[in-house]
Short mmCIF file of C-alpha atoms in Angstrom, two decimals:
data_model
loop_
_atom_site.label_atom_id
_atom_site.label_comp_id
_atom_site.label_asym_id
_atom_site.label_seq_id
_atom_site.Cartn_x
_atom_site.Cartn_y
_atom_site.Cartn_z
CA MET S 27 0.00 0.00 0.00
CA MET S 28 1.34 3.44 -0.98
CA ILE S 29 0.91 6.48 1.26
CA ASP S 30 -0.47 9.37 -0.78
CA LYS S 31 0.99 12.87 -0.38
CA PHE S 32 -1.87 14.13 1.81
CA ASP S 33 -1.57 11.22 4.21
CA PHE S 34 2.21 11.46 4.21
CA ASP S 35 2.16 15.16 5.07
CA ALA S 36 -0.38 14.59 7.84
CA THR S 37 1.74 11.73 9.15
CA LEU S 38 4.85 13.90 9.29
CA LEU S 39 2.96 16.71 11.02
CA THR S 40 1.54 14.56 13.81
CA THR S 41 4.76 12.57 14.20
CA ASN S 42 6.82 15.77 14.43
CA PHE S 43 4.52 17.15 17.13
CA ALA S 44 4.65 13.96 19.23
CA THR S 45 8.41 13.66 18.72
CA ARG S 46 9.04 17.16 20.05
CA LEU S 47 6.85 16.53 23.10
CA LEU S 48 8.80 13.39 23.96
CA ALA S 49 12.29 14.61 23.08
CA MET S 50 12.02 17.77 25.20
CA GLU S 51 10.88 15.95 28.36
CA VAL S 52 13.21 14.62 31.08
CA ASP S 53 10.73 14.10 33.92
CA LYS S 54 10.06 10.35 33.96
CA ASP S 55 6.44 10.56 35.16
CA VAL S 56 5.54 13.14 32.53
CA LEU S 57 7.42 11.13 29.90
CA ILE S 58 5.37 8.03 30.76
CA ASP S 59 2.11 9.94 30.31
CA ARG S 60 3.27 11.50 27.04
CA THR S 61 4.44 8.14 25.69
CA LEU S 62 1.06 6.54 26.32
CA GLU S 63 -0.70 9.57 24.89
CA ALA S 64 1.44 9.57 21.74
CA PHE S 65 0.96 5.86 21.09
CA CYS S 66 -2.79 6.03 21.69
CA ASP S 67 -3.16 9.09 19.45
CA LEU S 68 -0.99 7.81 16.60
CA GLY S 69 -2.36 4.28 16.94
CA SER S 70 -5.96 5.54 17.01
CA CYS S 71 -6.81 3.53 20.12
CA GLN S 72 -7.63 3.98 23.82
CA ASN S 73 -5.96 0.82 25.15
CA ALA S 74 -2.19 0.62 25.56
CA THR S 75 0.41 -0.84 27.91
CA LEU S 76 3.92 0.50 28.57
CA MET S 77 6.56 -2.00 29.75
CA MET S 78 10.21 -1.22 30.47
CA TYR S 79 13.27 -3.27 31.39
CA ASP S 80 14.69 -2.39 34.81
CA ASP S 81 18.39 -2.28 35.73
CA HIS S 82 18.35 -6.08 36.18
CA ARG S 83 16.79 -6.60 32.72
CA GLN S 84 13.49 -7.69 34.23
CA LEU S 85 10.51 -6.59 32.15
CA LYS S 86 8.13 -4.59 34.34
CA GLY S 87 4.75 -3.09 33.62
CA VAL S 88 4.96 0.69 34.07
CA ALA S 89 1.60 2.17 33.10
CA ALA S 90 -1.46 1.51 30.99
CA SER S 91 -4.38 3.27 29.35
CA VAL S 92 -7.69 1.42 29.18
CA LYS S 93 -10.61 3.19 27.50
CA GLY S 94 -8.85 6.48 28.17
CA ARG S 95 -8.25 5.78 31.88
CA ARG S 96 -4.56 5.95 32.87
CA PHE S 97 -3.13 3.94 35.75
CA THR S 98 0.26 2.71 36.92
CA ILE S 99 1.40 -0.91 36.91
CA ASN S 100 4.03 -2.38 39.19
CA GLU S 101 4.39 -6.03 38.27
CA GLU S 102 6.73 -8.26 36.32
CA ILE S 103 5.51 -9.02 32.79
CA PRO S 104 6.36 -12.43 31.27
CA LEU S 105 8.15 -12.22 27.92
CA THR S 106 5.99 -13.65 25.13
CA ASP S 107 6.88 -14.96 21.66
CA ALA S 108 5.44 -11.76 20.18
CA MET S 109 7.79 -9.61 22.26
CA THR S 110 10.77 -11.79 21.37
CA GLU S 111 9.94 -11.56 17.67
CA ALA S 112 9.42 -7.78 17.87
CA ALA S 113 12.75 -7.40 19.68
CA ASP S 114 14.62 -9.59 17.18
CA SER S 115 13.14 -7.87 14.13
CA LEU S 116 13.07 -4.34 15.65
CA ARG S 117 9.60 -4.04 14.13
CA PRO S 118 5.99 -4.11 15.40
CA VAL S 119 4.34 -7.53 15.56
CA VAL S 120 0.60 -8.30 15.52
CA ARG S 121 -0.67 -11.15 17.70
CA PRO S 122 -3.95 -12.17 19.40
CA VAL S 123 -4.68 -10.11 22.51
CA CYS S 124 -4.70 -11.76 25.93
CA ASN S 125 -8.18 -11.83 27.44
CA ASP S 126 -6.98 -12.47 31.01
CA THR S 127 -5.46 -9.06 31.79
CA GLU S 128 -7.00 -5.65 32.41
CA PHE S 129 -4.50 -4.01 30.07
CA PRO S 130 -3.58 -5.18 26.55
CA LEU S 131 -0.84 -7.81 26.22
CA PRO S 132 -0.15 -10.31 23.43
CA ALA S 133 -1.57 -13.76 24.18
CA LYS S 134 0.61 -16.85 24.44
CA SER S 135 -1.84 -18.83 22.31
CA CYS S 136 -4.03 -17.94 19.32
CA ALA S 137 -7.34 -18.44 21.12
CA SER S 138 -8.41 -14.80 20.90
CA LYS S 139 -9.90 -13.40 17.69
CA ASN S 140 -8.93 -9.83 18.62
CA THR S 141 -5.41 -8.64 17.94
CA CYS S 142 -2.71 -6.76 19.82
CA LEU S 143 0.10 -4.72 18.26
CA CYS S 144 3.45 -5.16 20.06
CA VAL S 145 5.91 -2.31 19.37
CA PRO S 146 9.53 -2.59 20.61
CA LEU S 147 11.11 0.50 22.17
CA VAL S 148 14.44 0.54 20.34
CA GLY S 149 17.02 2.76 22.01
CA SER S 150 20.66 3.59 21.28
CA ARG S 151 22.81 0.79 19.86
CA ASP S 152 19.52 -1.01 19.00
CA LEU S 153 19.06 -1.96 22.65
CA ILE S 154 15.45 -2.86 23.48
CA ARG S 155 14.30 -0.71 26.39
CA GLY S 156 10.81 -2.17 26.59
CA PHE S 157 7.56 -2.51 24.66
CA VAL S 158 4.29 -0.75 24.06
CA THR S 159 1.29 -2.94 23.25
CA LEU S 160 -1.83 -1.50 21.63
CA TYR S 161 -5.33 -2.92 21.20
CA ARG S 162 -8.26 -1.81 19.08
CA ASP S 163 -11.15 -3.51 17.32
CA LYS S 164 -10.06 -6.13 14.79
CA SER S 165 -12.14 -4.46 12.09
CA SER S 166 -9.63 -1.57 12.11
CA PRO S 167 -6.21 -3.04 11.19
CA TRP S 168 -3.13 -0.84 11.48
CA GLU S 169 -2.13 0.70 8.18
CA ILE S 170 1.33 1.46 6.83
CA ALA S 171 1.10 5.15 7.72
CA GLU S 172 0.29 4.30 11.35
CA LEU S 173 3.09 1.73 11.61
CA PHE S 174 5.45 4.31 10.12
CA GLN S 175 4.52 6.82 12.81
CA LEU S 176 4.64 4.29 15.63
CA GLY S 177 8.08 3.08 14.53
CA ILE S 178 9.49 6.60 14.74
CA ILE S 179 7.80 7.34 18.05
CA SER S 180 9.05 4.06 19.56
CA THR S 181 12.68 5.09 18.96
CA VAL S 182 12.13 8.66 20.17
CA ALA S 183 10.42 7.35 23.33
CA ALA S 184 13.20 4.83 24.02
CA VAL S 185 15.97 7.44 23.62
CA SER S 186 13.97 9.93 25.70
CA PHE S 187 13.77 7.39 28.55
CA GLU S 188 17.53 6.84 28.26
CA ASN S 189 18.18 10.59 28.42
CA SER S 190 15.75 10.93 31.32
CA LYS S 191 17.63 8.29 33.28
CA LEU S 192 21.01 9.94 32.62
CA PHE S 193 19.62 13.35 33.55
CA ARG S 194 18.09 12.04 36.78
CA GLN S 195 21.43 10.54 37.79
CA THR S 196 22.94 14.04 37.72
CA ILE S 197 20.13 15.82 39.61
CA GLU S 198 18.67 13.20 41.98
CA ASP S 199 19.86 12.23 45.43
CA SER S 200 20.90 8.57 45.28
CA LEU S 201 19.51 7.72 48.73
CA THR S 202 16.07 9.33 48.62
CA GLY S 203 15.35 9.74 44.91
CA LEU S 204 14.52 13.41 45.54
CA TYR S 205 16.06 16.21 43.52
CA MET S 206 19.40 17.55 44.72
CA ARG S 207 19.92 21.01 46.18
CA ARG S 208 21.66 22.33 43.07
CA TYR S 209 18.67 21.42 40.91
CA LEU S 210 16.40 23.28 43.33
CA PHE S 211 18.50 26.43 42.81
CA ILE S 212 18.32 26.05 39.01
CA ARG S 213 14.55 25.64 39.01
CA LEU S 214 14.07 28.35 41.64
CA SER S 215 15.89 30.87 39.47
CA GLU S 216 13.80 29.88 36.44
CA GLU S 217 10.51 30.09 38.33
CA VAL S 218 11.32 33.48 39.87
CA GLN S 219 12.10 34.85 36.40
CA ARG S 220 8.82 33.40 35.13
CA VAL S 221 6.90 35.17 37.90
CA LYS S 222 8.63 38.47 37.11
CA ARG S 223 7.77 38.19 33.41
CA ARG S 224 4.26 36.76 33.56
CA HIS S 225 3.27 37.20 37.21
CA GLY S 226 1.63 34.22 38.90
CA ASP S 227 2.29 32.36 42.13
CA LEU S 228 5.30 30.58 43.59
CA SER S 229 5.70 29.08 47.06
CA VAL S 230 8.19 26.92 48.90
CA ILE S 231 8.05 24.60 51.91
CA MET S 232 11.19 24.05 53.98
CA LEU S 233 11.09 20.95 56.19
CA ASP S 234 13.35 19.41 58.81
CA ILE S 235 13.12 16.05 60.63
CA ASP S 236 12.77 16.65 64.37
CA HIS S 237 15.51 15.13 66.58
CA PHE S 238 17.10 13.28 63.66
CA LYS S 239 20.50 13.13 65.37
CA LEU S 240 18.84 11.20 68.18
CA VAL S 241 17.59 8.64 65.67
CA ASN S 242 21.12 8.08 64.34
CA ASP S 243 22.60 7.94 67.83
CA THR S 244 19.97 5.52 69.15
CA TYR S 245 19.31 3.21 66.21
CA GLY S 246 22.33 3.69 63.93
CA HIS S 247 22.87 5.30 60.56
CA ALA S 248 21.20 2.46 58.64
CA ALA S 249 17.98 3.20 60.51
CA GLY S 250 18.54 6.90 59.88
CA ASP S 251 18.73 6.20 56.15
CA LYS S 252 15.41 4.36 56.33
CA VAL S 253 13.85 7.37 58.02
CA LEU S 254 15.18 9.67 55.29
CA LYS S 255 13.75 7.36 52.61
CA ALA S 256 10.39 7.19 54.38
CA VAL S 257 10.14 10.97 54.62
CA ALA S 258 11.17 11.28 50.96
CA ASP S 259 8.38 8.85 50.03
CA VAL S 260 5.87 11.08 51.84
CA LEU S 261 7.14 14.09 49.88
CA HIS S 262 6.90 12.20 46.59
CA LYS S 263 3.31 11.17 47.26
CA SER S 264 2.28 14.63 48.45
CA SER S 265 3.78 16.54 45.49
CA ARG S 266 2.15 17.16 42.12
CA LYS S 267 3.93 15.05 39.53
CA GLY S 268 5.58 17.12 36.85
CA VAL S 269 4.82 20.38 38.69
CA ASP S 270 6.28 20.48 42.22
CA ILE S 271 10.00 20.00 42.86
CA PRO S 272 10.63 17.98 46.07
CA CYS S 273 14.31 18.17 47.07
CA ARG S 274 16.72 16.94 49.68
CA TYR S 275 18.14 20.27 50.77
CA GLY S 276 20.87 18.82 52.95
CA GLY S 277 21.20 16.21 55.72
CA GLU S 278 17.74 15.84 57.26
CA GLU S 279 16.40 19.04 55.69
CA PHE S 280 14.06 19.04 52.67
CA ALA S 281 12.32 21.55 50.43
CA VAL S 282 9.32 21.48 48.10
CA LEU S 283 9.22 24.19 45.43
CA MET S 284 5.63 24.75 44.27
CA PRO S 285 5.22 26.73 41.02
CA GLY S 286 1.74 28.16 40.53
CA SER S 287 0.77 27.71 44.20
CA LYS S 288 -0.31 30.41 46.63
CA LYS S 289 0.96 30.30 50.22
CA GLU S 290 -2.41 29.02 51.46
CA GLU S 291 -2.20 26.10 49.04
CA ALA S 292 1.37 25.33 50.10
CA GLU S 293 0.27 25.41 53.74
CA ILE S 294 -2.34 22.73 53.01
CA VAL S 295 0.33 20.53 51.39
CA ALA S 296 2.72 21.15 54.29
CA GLU S 297 0.04 20.02 56.76
CA ARG S 298 -0.67 16.93 54.66
CA ILE S 299 3.04 16.07 54.73
CA ARG S 300 3.32 16.76 58.48
CA ARG S 301 0.32 14.56 59.30
CA ALA S 302 1.44 11.71 57.02
CA CYS S 303 4.89 11.71 58.59
CA GLU S 304 3.47 11.84 62.13
CA GLU S 305 1.24 8.82 61.42
CA ASN S 306 3.96 6.80 59.69
CA ILE S 307 5.68 3.97 61.57
CA ILE S 308 9.09 3.10 60.10
CA SER S 309 10.42 -0.43 60.55
CA ALA S 310 14.18 -0.65 60.89
CA SER S 311 15.91 -3.88 61.95
CA ASP S 312 14.16 -4.95 65.14
CA CYS S 313 12.66 -1.57 66.03
CA HIS S 314 9.84 0.73 65.00
CA ILE S 315 10.56 4.44 64.68
CA LYS S 316 8.24 7.44 64.58
CA VAL S 317 9.48 10.88 63.61
CA THR S 318 7.86 14.28 63.05
CA LEU S 319 8.56 17.23 60.80
CA SER S 320 8.79 20.97 61.36
CA SER S 321 8.08 23.25 58.40
CA GLY S 322 8.27 26.83 57.22
CA VAL S 323 6.21 28.13 54.29
CA ALA S 324 6.75 31.27 52.21
CA SER S 325 5.53 32.71 48.91
CA ILE S 326 7.14 35.00 46.36
CA ASP S 327 4.60 37.80 46.82
CA GLU S 328 5.90 38.28 50.38
CA CYS S 329 9.42 38.95 49.14
CA ASP S 330 10.88 42.38 48.54
CA PRO S 331 12.89 42.17 46.41
CA GLN S 332 11.46 39.16 44.60
CA SER S 333 14.34 36.69 44.54
CA GLY S 334 14.99 33.02 45.13
CA ASP S 335 17.38 33.79 47.98
CA GLU S 336 14.77 35.89 49.77
CA LEU S 337 12.08 33.24 49.29
CA LEU S 338 14.26 30.51 50.80
CA ARG S 339 15.44 32.81 53.58
CA ARG S 340 11.88 33.54 54.69
CA ALA S 341 10.85 29.86 54.60
CA ASP S 342 14.02 28.81 56.43
CA LYS S 343 13.50 31.46 59.13
CA ARG S 344 9.96 30.20 59.68
CA LEU S 345 11.18 26.61 59.79
CA TYR S 346 13.50 27.39 62.68
CA ARG S 347 10.74 29.28 64.45
CA ALA S 348 8.67 26.08 64.20
CA LYS S 349 11.48 24.08 65.78
CA GLU S 350 12.02 26.64 68.52
CA SER S 351 8.28 26.71 69.26
CA GLY S 352 7.97 23.01 70.02
CA ARG S 353 8.50 21.16 66.70
CA ASN S 354 6.00 19.07 64.72
CA MET S 355 4.33 22.22 63.42
CA ILE S 356 4.16 24.62 60.47
CA VAL S 357 4.93 28.34 60.58
CA CYS S 358 3.67 30.50 57.70
CA ILE S 359 4.09 34.05 58.99
CA ASP S 360 6.87 36.12 60.51
CA SER S 361 6.63 36.99 64.19
#
């Protein structure tokens, strides 16, 4: 089948748009959403599954879209003959769809009459980074133009995930998975400039684990590391993916930069974090540890002059007022 000029031009236009969206993104969570969106749009379907190999070359389900509903997956996916063939040929493979899973996967047998398209994510040096599987009604087979687009997008997505991983290694704290302090300063400068040009809101939460030295002294540094990871997990879950910037500021101190958020909104998030940490019981070796957080909140509209240094200074000052006033609390105003 030949692709006429009109279809070819439309194919290039949509592929170029999706390619730019993927290639410019380094945030893994946003990249996952954009990958699913691109494959569903270019594959004219609502059902897709994204699988990636982890560092141990285990194939893991990452996320799926079913009838337009997106959700995460965290389970090992068995490698099927369709995936092996797609990986060997570096090309999409059509197979019957598995009827036993909520999200589309190629079946091991040919019992199903409906089909599933298995697209390999081919990265640098032709290394297979994972697969995307798509399902739509059998009466609508994938045409050459669609396979052409999906082949390009599969490579762009794979390389984007590689770049995202390399970028995260330079900006993420290896223990907690939070952003490093230097990345906070980079983003803070960018966001302050954005506010100055276009106005808008910008807030920050500074947080500190209460009596953390006592945890290390009593239970050891391994237990202290578990506490840091547990607090980081609370920050991850409480932050808006792709918007907020949760960071390990240093030692047991953390920060959450919140673009587009007023101080009142940041205060709500700070309270959510404080309560979640207070209610969390951390298991370490043969003991159970509970810790609390003290926080200071500030917004850019309080700062004169408007600068990143002044924003952090105000939040940090309020953090230490919270610690001096009894800990396990949030301070949002100056005395």
